Short mmCIF file of C-alpha atoms and ligand atoms in Angstrom, two decimals:
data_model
loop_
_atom_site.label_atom_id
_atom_site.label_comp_id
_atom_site.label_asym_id
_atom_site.label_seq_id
_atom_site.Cartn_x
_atom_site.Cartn_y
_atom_site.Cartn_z
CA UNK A 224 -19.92 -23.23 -26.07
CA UNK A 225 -16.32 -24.34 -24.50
CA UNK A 226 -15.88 -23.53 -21.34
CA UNK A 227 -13.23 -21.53 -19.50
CA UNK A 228 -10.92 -23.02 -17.30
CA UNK A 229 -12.42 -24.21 -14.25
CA UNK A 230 -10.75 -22.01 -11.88
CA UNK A 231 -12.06 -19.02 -13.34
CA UNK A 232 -15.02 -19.58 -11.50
CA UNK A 233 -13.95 -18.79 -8.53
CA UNK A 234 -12.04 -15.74 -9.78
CA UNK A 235 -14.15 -12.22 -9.09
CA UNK A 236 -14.02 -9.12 -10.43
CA UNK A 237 -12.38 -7.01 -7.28
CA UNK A 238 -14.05 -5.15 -4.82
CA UNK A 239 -12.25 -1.86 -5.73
CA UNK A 240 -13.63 -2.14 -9.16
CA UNK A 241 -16.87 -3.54 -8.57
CA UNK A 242 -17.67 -0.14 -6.56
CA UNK A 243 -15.83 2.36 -9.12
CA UNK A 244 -17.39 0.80 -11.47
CA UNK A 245 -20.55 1.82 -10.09
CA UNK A 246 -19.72 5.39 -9.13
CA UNK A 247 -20.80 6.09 -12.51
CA UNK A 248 -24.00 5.55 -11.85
CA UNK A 249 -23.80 8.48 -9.44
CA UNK A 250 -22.94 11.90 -11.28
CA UNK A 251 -22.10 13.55 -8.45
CA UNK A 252 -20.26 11.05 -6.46
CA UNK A 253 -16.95 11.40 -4.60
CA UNK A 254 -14.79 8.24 -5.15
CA UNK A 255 -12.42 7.55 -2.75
CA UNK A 256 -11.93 3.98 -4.04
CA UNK A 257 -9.02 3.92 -6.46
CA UNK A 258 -5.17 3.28 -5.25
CA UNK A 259 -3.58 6.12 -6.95
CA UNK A 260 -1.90 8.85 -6.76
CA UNK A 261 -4.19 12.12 -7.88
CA UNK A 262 -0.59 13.37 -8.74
CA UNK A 263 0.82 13.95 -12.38
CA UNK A 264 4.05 12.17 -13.15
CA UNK A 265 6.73 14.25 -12.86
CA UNK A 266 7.84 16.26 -15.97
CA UNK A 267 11.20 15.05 -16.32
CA UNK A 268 9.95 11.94 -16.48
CA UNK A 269 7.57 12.15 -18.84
CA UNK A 270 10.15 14.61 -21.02
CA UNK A 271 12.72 11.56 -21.30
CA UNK A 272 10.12 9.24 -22.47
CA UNK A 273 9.37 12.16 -25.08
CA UNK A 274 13.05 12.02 -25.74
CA UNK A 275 13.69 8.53 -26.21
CA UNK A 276 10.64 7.84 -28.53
CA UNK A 277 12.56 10.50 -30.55
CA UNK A 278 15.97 9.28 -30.53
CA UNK A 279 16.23 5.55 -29.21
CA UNK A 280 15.48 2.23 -30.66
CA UNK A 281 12.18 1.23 -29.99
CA UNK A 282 12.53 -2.27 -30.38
CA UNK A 283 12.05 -5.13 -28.00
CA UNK A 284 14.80 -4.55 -25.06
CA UNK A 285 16.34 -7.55 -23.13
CA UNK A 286 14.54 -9.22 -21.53
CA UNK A 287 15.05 -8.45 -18.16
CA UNK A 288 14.59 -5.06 -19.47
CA UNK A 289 17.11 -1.95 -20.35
CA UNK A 290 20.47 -2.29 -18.94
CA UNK A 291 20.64 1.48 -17.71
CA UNK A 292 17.51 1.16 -16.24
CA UNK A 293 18.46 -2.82 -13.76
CA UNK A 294 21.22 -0.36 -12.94
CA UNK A 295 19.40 2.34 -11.59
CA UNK A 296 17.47 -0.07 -9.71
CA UNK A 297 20.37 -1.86 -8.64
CA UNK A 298 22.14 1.32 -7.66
CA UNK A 299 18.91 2.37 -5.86
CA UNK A 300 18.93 -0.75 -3.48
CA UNK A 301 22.85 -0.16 -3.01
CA UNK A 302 22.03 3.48 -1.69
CA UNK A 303 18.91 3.12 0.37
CA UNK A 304 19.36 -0.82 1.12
CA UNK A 305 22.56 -1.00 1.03
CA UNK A 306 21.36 -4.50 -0.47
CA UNK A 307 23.73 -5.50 -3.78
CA UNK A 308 21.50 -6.90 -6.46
CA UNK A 309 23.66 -7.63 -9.62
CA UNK A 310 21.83 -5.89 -12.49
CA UNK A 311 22.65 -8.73 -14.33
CA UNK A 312 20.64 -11.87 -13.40
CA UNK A 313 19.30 -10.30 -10.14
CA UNK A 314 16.99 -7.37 -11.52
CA UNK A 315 13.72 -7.93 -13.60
CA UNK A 316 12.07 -4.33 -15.23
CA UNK A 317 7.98 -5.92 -14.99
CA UNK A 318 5.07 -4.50 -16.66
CA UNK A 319 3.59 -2.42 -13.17
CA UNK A 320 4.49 -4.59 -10.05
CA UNK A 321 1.03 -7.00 -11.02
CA UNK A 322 3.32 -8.80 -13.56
CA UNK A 323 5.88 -9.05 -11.24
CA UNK A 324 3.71 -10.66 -8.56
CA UNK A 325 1.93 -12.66 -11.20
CA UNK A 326 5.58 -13.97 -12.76
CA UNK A 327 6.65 -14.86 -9.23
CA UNK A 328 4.32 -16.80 -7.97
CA UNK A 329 4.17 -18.55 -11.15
CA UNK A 330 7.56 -19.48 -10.85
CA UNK A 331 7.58 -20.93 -7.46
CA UNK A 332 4.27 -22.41 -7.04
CA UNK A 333 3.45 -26.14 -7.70
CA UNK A 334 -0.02 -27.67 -7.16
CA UNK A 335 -1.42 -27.43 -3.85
CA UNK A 336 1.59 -25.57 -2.46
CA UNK A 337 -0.02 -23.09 0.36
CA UNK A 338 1.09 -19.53 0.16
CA UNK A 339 0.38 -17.76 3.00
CA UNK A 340 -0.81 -14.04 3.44
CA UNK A 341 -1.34 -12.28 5.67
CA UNK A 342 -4.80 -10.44 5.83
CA UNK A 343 -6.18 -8.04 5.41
CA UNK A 344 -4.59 -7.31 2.40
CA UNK A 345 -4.09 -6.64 -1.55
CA UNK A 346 -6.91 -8.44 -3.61
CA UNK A 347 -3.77 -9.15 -6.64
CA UNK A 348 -2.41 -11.88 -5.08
CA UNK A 349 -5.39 -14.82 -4.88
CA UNK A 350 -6.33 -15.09 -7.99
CA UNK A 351 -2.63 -16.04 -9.50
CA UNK A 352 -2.19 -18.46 -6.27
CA UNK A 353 -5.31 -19.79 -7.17
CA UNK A 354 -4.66 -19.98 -10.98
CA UNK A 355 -1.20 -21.73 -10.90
CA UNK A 356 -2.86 -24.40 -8.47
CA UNK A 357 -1.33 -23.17 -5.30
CA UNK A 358 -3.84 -22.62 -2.14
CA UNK A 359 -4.45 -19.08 -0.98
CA UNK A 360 -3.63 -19.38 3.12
CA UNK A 361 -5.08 -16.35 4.61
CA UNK A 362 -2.95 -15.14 7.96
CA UNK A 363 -5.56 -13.61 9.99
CA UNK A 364 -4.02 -9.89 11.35
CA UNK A 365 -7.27 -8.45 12.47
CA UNK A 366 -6.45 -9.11 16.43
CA UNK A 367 -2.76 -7.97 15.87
CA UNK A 368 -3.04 -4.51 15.07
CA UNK A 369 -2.51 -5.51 11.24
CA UNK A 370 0.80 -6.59 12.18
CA UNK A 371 2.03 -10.04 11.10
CA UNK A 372 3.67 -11.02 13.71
CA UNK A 373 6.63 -13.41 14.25
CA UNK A 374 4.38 -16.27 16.26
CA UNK A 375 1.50 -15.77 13.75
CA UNK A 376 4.06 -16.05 10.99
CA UNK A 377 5.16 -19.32 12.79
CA UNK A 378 1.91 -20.68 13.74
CA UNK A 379 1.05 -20.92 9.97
CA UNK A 380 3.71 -22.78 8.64
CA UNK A 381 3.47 -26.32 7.60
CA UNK A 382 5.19 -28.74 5.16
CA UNK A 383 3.06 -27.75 2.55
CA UNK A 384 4.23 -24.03 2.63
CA UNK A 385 6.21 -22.97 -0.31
CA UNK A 386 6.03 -18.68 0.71
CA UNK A 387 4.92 -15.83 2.52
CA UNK A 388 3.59 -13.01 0.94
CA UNK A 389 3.68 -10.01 3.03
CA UNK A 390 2.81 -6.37 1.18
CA UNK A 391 4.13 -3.23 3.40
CA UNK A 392 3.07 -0.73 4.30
CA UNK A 393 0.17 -2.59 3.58
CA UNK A 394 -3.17 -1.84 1.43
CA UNK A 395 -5.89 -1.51 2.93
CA UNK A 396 -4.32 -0.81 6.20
CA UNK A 397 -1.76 1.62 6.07
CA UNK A 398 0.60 -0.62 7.96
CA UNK A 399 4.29 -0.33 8.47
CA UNK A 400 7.10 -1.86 9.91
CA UNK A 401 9.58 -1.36 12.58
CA UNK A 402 12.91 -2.48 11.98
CA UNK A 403 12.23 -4.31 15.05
CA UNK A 404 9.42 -5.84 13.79
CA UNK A 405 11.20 -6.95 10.30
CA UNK A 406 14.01 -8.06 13.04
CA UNK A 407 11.90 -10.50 14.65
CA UNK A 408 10.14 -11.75 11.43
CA UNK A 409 13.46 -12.59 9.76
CA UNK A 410 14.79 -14.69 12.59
CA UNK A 411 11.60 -16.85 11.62
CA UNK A 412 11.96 -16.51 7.93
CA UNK A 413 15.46 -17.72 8.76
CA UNK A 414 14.52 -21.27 10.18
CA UNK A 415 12.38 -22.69 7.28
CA UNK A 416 13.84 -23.88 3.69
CA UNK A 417 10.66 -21.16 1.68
CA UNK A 418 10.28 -18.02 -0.05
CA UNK A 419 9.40 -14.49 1.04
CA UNK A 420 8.07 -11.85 -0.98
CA UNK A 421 7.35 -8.83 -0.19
CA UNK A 422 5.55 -6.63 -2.17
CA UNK A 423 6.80 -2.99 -1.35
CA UNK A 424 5.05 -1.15 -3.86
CA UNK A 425 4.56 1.70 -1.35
CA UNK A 426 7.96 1.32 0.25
CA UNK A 427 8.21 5.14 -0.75
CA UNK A 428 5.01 5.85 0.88
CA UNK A 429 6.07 5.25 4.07
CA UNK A 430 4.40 8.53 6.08
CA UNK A 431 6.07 7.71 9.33
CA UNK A 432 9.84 6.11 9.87
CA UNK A 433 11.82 4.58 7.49
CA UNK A 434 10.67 1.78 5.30
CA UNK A 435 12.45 -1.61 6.32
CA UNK A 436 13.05 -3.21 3.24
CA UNK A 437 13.18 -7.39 3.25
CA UNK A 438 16.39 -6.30 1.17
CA UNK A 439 18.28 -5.23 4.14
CA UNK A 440 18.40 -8.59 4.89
CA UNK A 441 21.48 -10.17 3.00
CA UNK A 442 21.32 -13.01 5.23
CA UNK A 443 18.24 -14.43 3.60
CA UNK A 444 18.74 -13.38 0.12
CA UNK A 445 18.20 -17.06 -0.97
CA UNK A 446 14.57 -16.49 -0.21
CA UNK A 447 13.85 -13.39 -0.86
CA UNK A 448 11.78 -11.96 -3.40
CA UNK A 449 10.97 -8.01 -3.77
CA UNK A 450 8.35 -6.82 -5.95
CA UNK A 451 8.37 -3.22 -6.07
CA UNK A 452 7.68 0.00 -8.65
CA UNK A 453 7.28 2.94 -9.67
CA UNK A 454 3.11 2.75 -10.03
CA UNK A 455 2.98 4.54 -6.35
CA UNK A 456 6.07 6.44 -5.42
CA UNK A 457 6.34 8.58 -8.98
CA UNK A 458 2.64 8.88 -9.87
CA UNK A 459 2.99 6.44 -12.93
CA UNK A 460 -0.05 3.68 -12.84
CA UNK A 461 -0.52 4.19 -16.35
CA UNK A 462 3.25 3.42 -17.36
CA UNK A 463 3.46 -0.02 -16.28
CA UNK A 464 6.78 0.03 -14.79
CA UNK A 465 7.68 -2.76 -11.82
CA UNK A 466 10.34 -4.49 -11.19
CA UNK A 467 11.60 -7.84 -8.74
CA UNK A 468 14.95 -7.87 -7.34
CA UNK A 469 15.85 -11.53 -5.84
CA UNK A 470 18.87 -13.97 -5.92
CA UNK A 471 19.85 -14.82 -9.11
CA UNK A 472 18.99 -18.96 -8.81
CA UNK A 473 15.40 -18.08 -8.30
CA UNK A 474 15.29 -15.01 -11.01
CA UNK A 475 15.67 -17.46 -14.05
CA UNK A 476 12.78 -18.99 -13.13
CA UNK A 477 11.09 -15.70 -12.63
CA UNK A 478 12.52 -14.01 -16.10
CA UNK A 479 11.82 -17.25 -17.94
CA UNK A 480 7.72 -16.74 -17.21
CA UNK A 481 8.44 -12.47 -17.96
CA UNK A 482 9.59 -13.50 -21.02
CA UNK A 483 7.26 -15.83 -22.34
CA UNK A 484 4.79 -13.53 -20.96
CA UNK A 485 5.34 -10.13 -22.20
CA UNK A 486 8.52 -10.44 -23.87
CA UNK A 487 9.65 -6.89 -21.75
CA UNK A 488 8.32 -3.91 -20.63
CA UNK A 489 7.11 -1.23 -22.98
CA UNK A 490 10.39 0.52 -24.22
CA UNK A 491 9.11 4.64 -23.42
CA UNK A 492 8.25 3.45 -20.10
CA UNK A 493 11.33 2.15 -19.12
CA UNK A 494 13.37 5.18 -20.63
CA UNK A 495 10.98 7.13 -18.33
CA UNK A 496 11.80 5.00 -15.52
CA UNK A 497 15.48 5.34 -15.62
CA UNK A 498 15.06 9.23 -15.21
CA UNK A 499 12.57 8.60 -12.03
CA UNK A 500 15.21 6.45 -10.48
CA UNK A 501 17.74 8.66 -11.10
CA UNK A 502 17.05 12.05 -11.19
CA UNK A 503 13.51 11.96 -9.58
CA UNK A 504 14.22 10.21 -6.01
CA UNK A 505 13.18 13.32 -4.76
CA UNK A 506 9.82 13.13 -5.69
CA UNK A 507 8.16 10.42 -3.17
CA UNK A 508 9.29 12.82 -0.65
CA UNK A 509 7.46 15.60 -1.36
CA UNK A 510 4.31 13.64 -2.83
CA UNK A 511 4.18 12.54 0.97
CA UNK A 512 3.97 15.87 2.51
CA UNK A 513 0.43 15.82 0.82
CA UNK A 514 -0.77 12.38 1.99
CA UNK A 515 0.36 13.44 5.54
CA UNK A 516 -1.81 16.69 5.71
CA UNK A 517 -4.53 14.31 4.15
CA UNK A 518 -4.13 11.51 6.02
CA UNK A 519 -3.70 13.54 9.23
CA UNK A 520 -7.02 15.74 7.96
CA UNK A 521 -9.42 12.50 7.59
CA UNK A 522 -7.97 10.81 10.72
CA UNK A 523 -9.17 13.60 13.06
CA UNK A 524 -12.37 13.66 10.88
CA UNK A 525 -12.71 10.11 11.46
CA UNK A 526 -12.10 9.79 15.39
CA UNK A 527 -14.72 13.13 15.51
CA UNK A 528 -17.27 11.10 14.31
CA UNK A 529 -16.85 8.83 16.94
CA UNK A 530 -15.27 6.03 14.34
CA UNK A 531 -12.71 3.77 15.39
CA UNK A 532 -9.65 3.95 13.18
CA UNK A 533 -6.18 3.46 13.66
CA UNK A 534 -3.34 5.75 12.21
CA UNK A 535 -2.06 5.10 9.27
CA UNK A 536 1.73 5.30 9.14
CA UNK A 537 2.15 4.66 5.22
CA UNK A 538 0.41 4.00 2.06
CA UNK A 539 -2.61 6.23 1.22
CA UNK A 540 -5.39 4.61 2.81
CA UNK A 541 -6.89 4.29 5.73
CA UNK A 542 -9.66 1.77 7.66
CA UNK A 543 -11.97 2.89 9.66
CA UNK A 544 -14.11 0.44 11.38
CA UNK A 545 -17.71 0.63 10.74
CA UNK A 546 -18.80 -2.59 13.11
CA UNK A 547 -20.77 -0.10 15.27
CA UNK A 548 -23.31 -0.20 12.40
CA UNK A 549 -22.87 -2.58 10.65
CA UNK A 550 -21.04 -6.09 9.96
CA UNK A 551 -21.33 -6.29 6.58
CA UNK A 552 -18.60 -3.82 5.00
CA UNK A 553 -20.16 -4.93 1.30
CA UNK A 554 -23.64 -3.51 2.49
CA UNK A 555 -22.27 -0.61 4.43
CA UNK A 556 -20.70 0.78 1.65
CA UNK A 557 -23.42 -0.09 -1.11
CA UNK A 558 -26.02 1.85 1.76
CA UNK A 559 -23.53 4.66 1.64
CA UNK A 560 -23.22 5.24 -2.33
CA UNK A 561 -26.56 5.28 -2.64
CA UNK A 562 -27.44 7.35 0.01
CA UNK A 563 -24.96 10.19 0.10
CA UNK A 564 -23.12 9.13 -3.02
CA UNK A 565 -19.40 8.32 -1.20
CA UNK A 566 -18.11 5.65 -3.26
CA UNK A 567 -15.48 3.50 -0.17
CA UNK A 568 -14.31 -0.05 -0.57
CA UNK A 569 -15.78 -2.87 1.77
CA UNK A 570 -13.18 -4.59 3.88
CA UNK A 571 -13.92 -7.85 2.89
CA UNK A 572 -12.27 -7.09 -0.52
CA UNK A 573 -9.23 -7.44 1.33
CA UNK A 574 -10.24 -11.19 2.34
CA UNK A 575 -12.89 -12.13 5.62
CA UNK A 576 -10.78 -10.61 7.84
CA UNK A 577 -11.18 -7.00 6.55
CA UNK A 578 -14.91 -7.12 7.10
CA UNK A 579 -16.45 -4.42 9.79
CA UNK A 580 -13.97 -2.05 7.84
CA UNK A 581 -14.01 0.48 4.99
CA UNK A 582 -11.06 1.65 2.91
CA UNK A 583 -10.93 5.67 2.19
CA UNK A 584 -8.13 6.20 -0.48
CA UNK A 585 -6.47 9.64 0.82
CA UNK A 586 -4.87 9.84 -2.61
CA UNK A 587 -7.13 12.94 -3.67
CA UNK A 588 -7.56 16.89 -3.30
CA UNK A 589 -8.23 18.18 0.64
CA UNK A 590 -11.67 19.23 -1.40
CA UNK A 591 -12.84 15.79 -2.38
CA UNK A 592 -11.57 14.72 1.08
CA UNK A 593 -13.32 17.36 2.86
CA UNK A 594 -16.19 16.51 1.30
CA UNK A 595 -16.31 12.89 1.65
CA UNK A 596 -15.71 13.38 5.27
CA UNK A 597 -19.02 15.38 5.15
CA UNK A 598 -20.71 12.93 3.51
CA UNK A 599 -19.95 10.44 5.82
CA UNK A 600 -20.79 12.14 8.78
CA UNK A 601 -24.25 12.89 7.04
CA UNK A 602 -24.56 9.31 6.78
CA UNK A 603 -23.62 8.45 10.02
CA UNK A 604 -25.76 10.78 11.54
CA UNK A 605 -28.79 8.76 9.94
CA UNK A 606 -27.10 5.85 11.45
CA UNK A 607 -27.08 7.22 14.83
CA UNK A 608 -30.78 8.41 14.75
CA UNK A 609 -32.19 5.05 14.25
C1 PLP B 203 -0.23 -3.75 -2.78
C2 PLP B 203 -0.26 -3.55 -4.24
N1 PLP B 203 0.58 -4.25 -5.02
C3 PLP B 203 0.59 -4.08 -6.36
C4 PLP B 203 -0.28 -3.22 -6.98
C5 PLP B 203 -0.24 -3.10 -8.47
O1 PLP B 203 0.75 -2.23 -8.84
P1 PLP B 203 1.03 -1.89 -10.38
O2 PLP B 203 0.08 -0.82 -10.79
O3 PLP B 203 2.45 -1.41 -10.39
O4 PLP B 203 0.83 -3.13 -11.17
C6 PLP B 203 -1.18 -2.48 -6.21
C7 PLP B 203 -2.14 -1.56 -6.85
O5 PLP B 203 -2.99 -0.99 -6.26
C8 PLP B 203 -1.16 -2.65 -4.81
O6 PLP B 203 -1.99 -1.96 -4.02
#
């Protein structure tokens, strides 16, 4: 039989799935291992992709997707950015932000170029290093609070560097960042001729603070590359709706893999996004008055049980340590399934340096949560009577 590129065998099926994909085998399990939102999309939203199917053209669209729509994304950066992104040449519509990340690193990496990453983190980015030839550099954050800091940023770099990748706030942590923080970072990103991206797919999750987008930065707009969507904020993983904002040199290169990728983004979807950009800002805000009773509810469930666990101040997860019993998250969790039937992800999903952790998704009802916090202290009672 021919075989499959060689690089696929290093490419695994992800940790998140591998354990959902089990739950199954557990009737009456309580997953809290899927990123997203238990929300509906909004009406509105849904109504003008109702609409459009109705009235509009459903034919390819250009390219870099519907005109009304790079404007509403444009117009959105102008208003909470104050960043100006042309929507022609400087705005991409993606299919979900994965195609966006997938179609950027494309673009910029060539063979052996190191990207670097700071861990733990989102299990999406890897495999595409990995597959266009470029070498995964994990940035160990475990002994800085989750933080990438500026010297760690530093420390890191060498000649063969070609980006950093930095997702905030940050899966599996629940990490933000200070404007201070972003401060310091860019006065490194500053000194060295390489890209940035940031993926900010839960920019609108932030919990705590404002969100400190990398495109408040004009002064390195050269370099940087934001992936961002509406998977997250507006309750849409099933639309497929991302998009990348970045200087307009770098986004033909990005657009020209988009397009002989996917051609565009499904046509109802991005009709539907327009109206969430527009019409629906609203909606991250109050979608985040759940996640905070949530997160604040499992937190102080968490800490009771004598787990150590820091606050998260976005995103909706959150990473309790579980060293006290055990190293091995993948273990942990597999012990926990089958005992008390909580379905968590293992840290090291999100590279070595989230092992001794779980990740609790807080994106479901108080009841499930409730509930998987009882489970969990069940469990850990066993633990603790050994
Ligand atoms: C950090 C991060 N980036 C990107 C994605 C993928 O987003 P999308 O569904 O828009 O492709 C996810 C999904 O969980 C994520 O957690």
């Amino acid at each position: 039989m021919p075989k499959a590129n060689k690089k696929m065998k290093n490419i695994e099926v992800p940790g998140t799935r591998q354990f959902a994909n089990r739950v199954e085998e557990f009737p009456d399990a309580v997953d809290l291992t899927l990123g997203q939102p238990d929300f509906d999309t909004p009406e509105p939203v849904k109504q003008a992709a109702i609409d459009a199917i109705n009235t509009k053209p459903m034919k390819y669209s250009h390219n870099t997707g519907l005109l009304e729509l790079r404007k509403a994304i444009s117009e959105y950066y102008k208003s909470s950015c104050g960043a100006d992104y042309d929507p022609n040449g400087e705005v991409l519509v993606t299919v979900g932000g994965s195609e966006g990340i997938d179609g950027v690193l494309r673009a910029i990496i060539d063979p052996g170029d190191e990207v670097l990453v700071p861990a733990p983190t989102y299990l999406g980015y890897e495999p595409i290093i990995e597959l266009s030839g470029g070498v995964t550099k994990f940035v160990d954050m475990s002994e800085t609070d989750y933080i990438a800091t500026p010297e760690l940023i530093e420390s890191n770099i060498t000649e063969k560097t070609k980006a950093v990748l930095l997702n905030y706030p940050t899966n599996p942590t629940g990490v933000t960042y200070t404007k201070e923080q972003m401060d310091a970072l860019v006065e490194v990103f500053k000194k060295y001729d390489i890209f940035i991206i940031t993926d900010e797919i839960y920019g609108e999750n932030t919990l705590e603070g404002d969100h400190i987008s990398l495109a408040k930065y004009p002064e390195i707009k050269e370099k940087a590359i934001v992936v961002n969507g509406l998977s997250k904020s507006h309750a849409m993983t099933g639309w497929r709706i991302g998009y990348v904002v970045a200087h307009r040199v770098i986004m033909e290169d990005i657009t020209a893999v988009h397009l002989y990728n996917t051609i565009c983004a499904s046509i109802p979807s991005q009709y539907a996004a327009i109206e969430a950009l527009t019409t629906q800002l609203h909606v991250p805000k109050e979608m985040n008055q759940a996640y905070i009773q949530r997160r604040d509810y499992i937190y102080k469930r968490l800490t009771d049980m004598g787990l150590e666990v820091s606050k998260p101040t976005g995103a909706f997860y959150i990473f309790p340590s579980i060293r006290k019993y055990e190293e091995d998250s993948f273990k942990f969790a597999t012990d926990l399934l089958e005992s008390v039937h909580l379905a968590v992800v293992p840290g090291r999903s999100f590279s070595e340096y989230g092992e001794g952790h779980i990740r609790l998704s807080f994106a479901c009802s108080m009841e499930e949560l409730t509930e998987a916090a009882d489970r969990l202290e069940k469990y850990i009672k066993i633990l603790d009577m050994k």
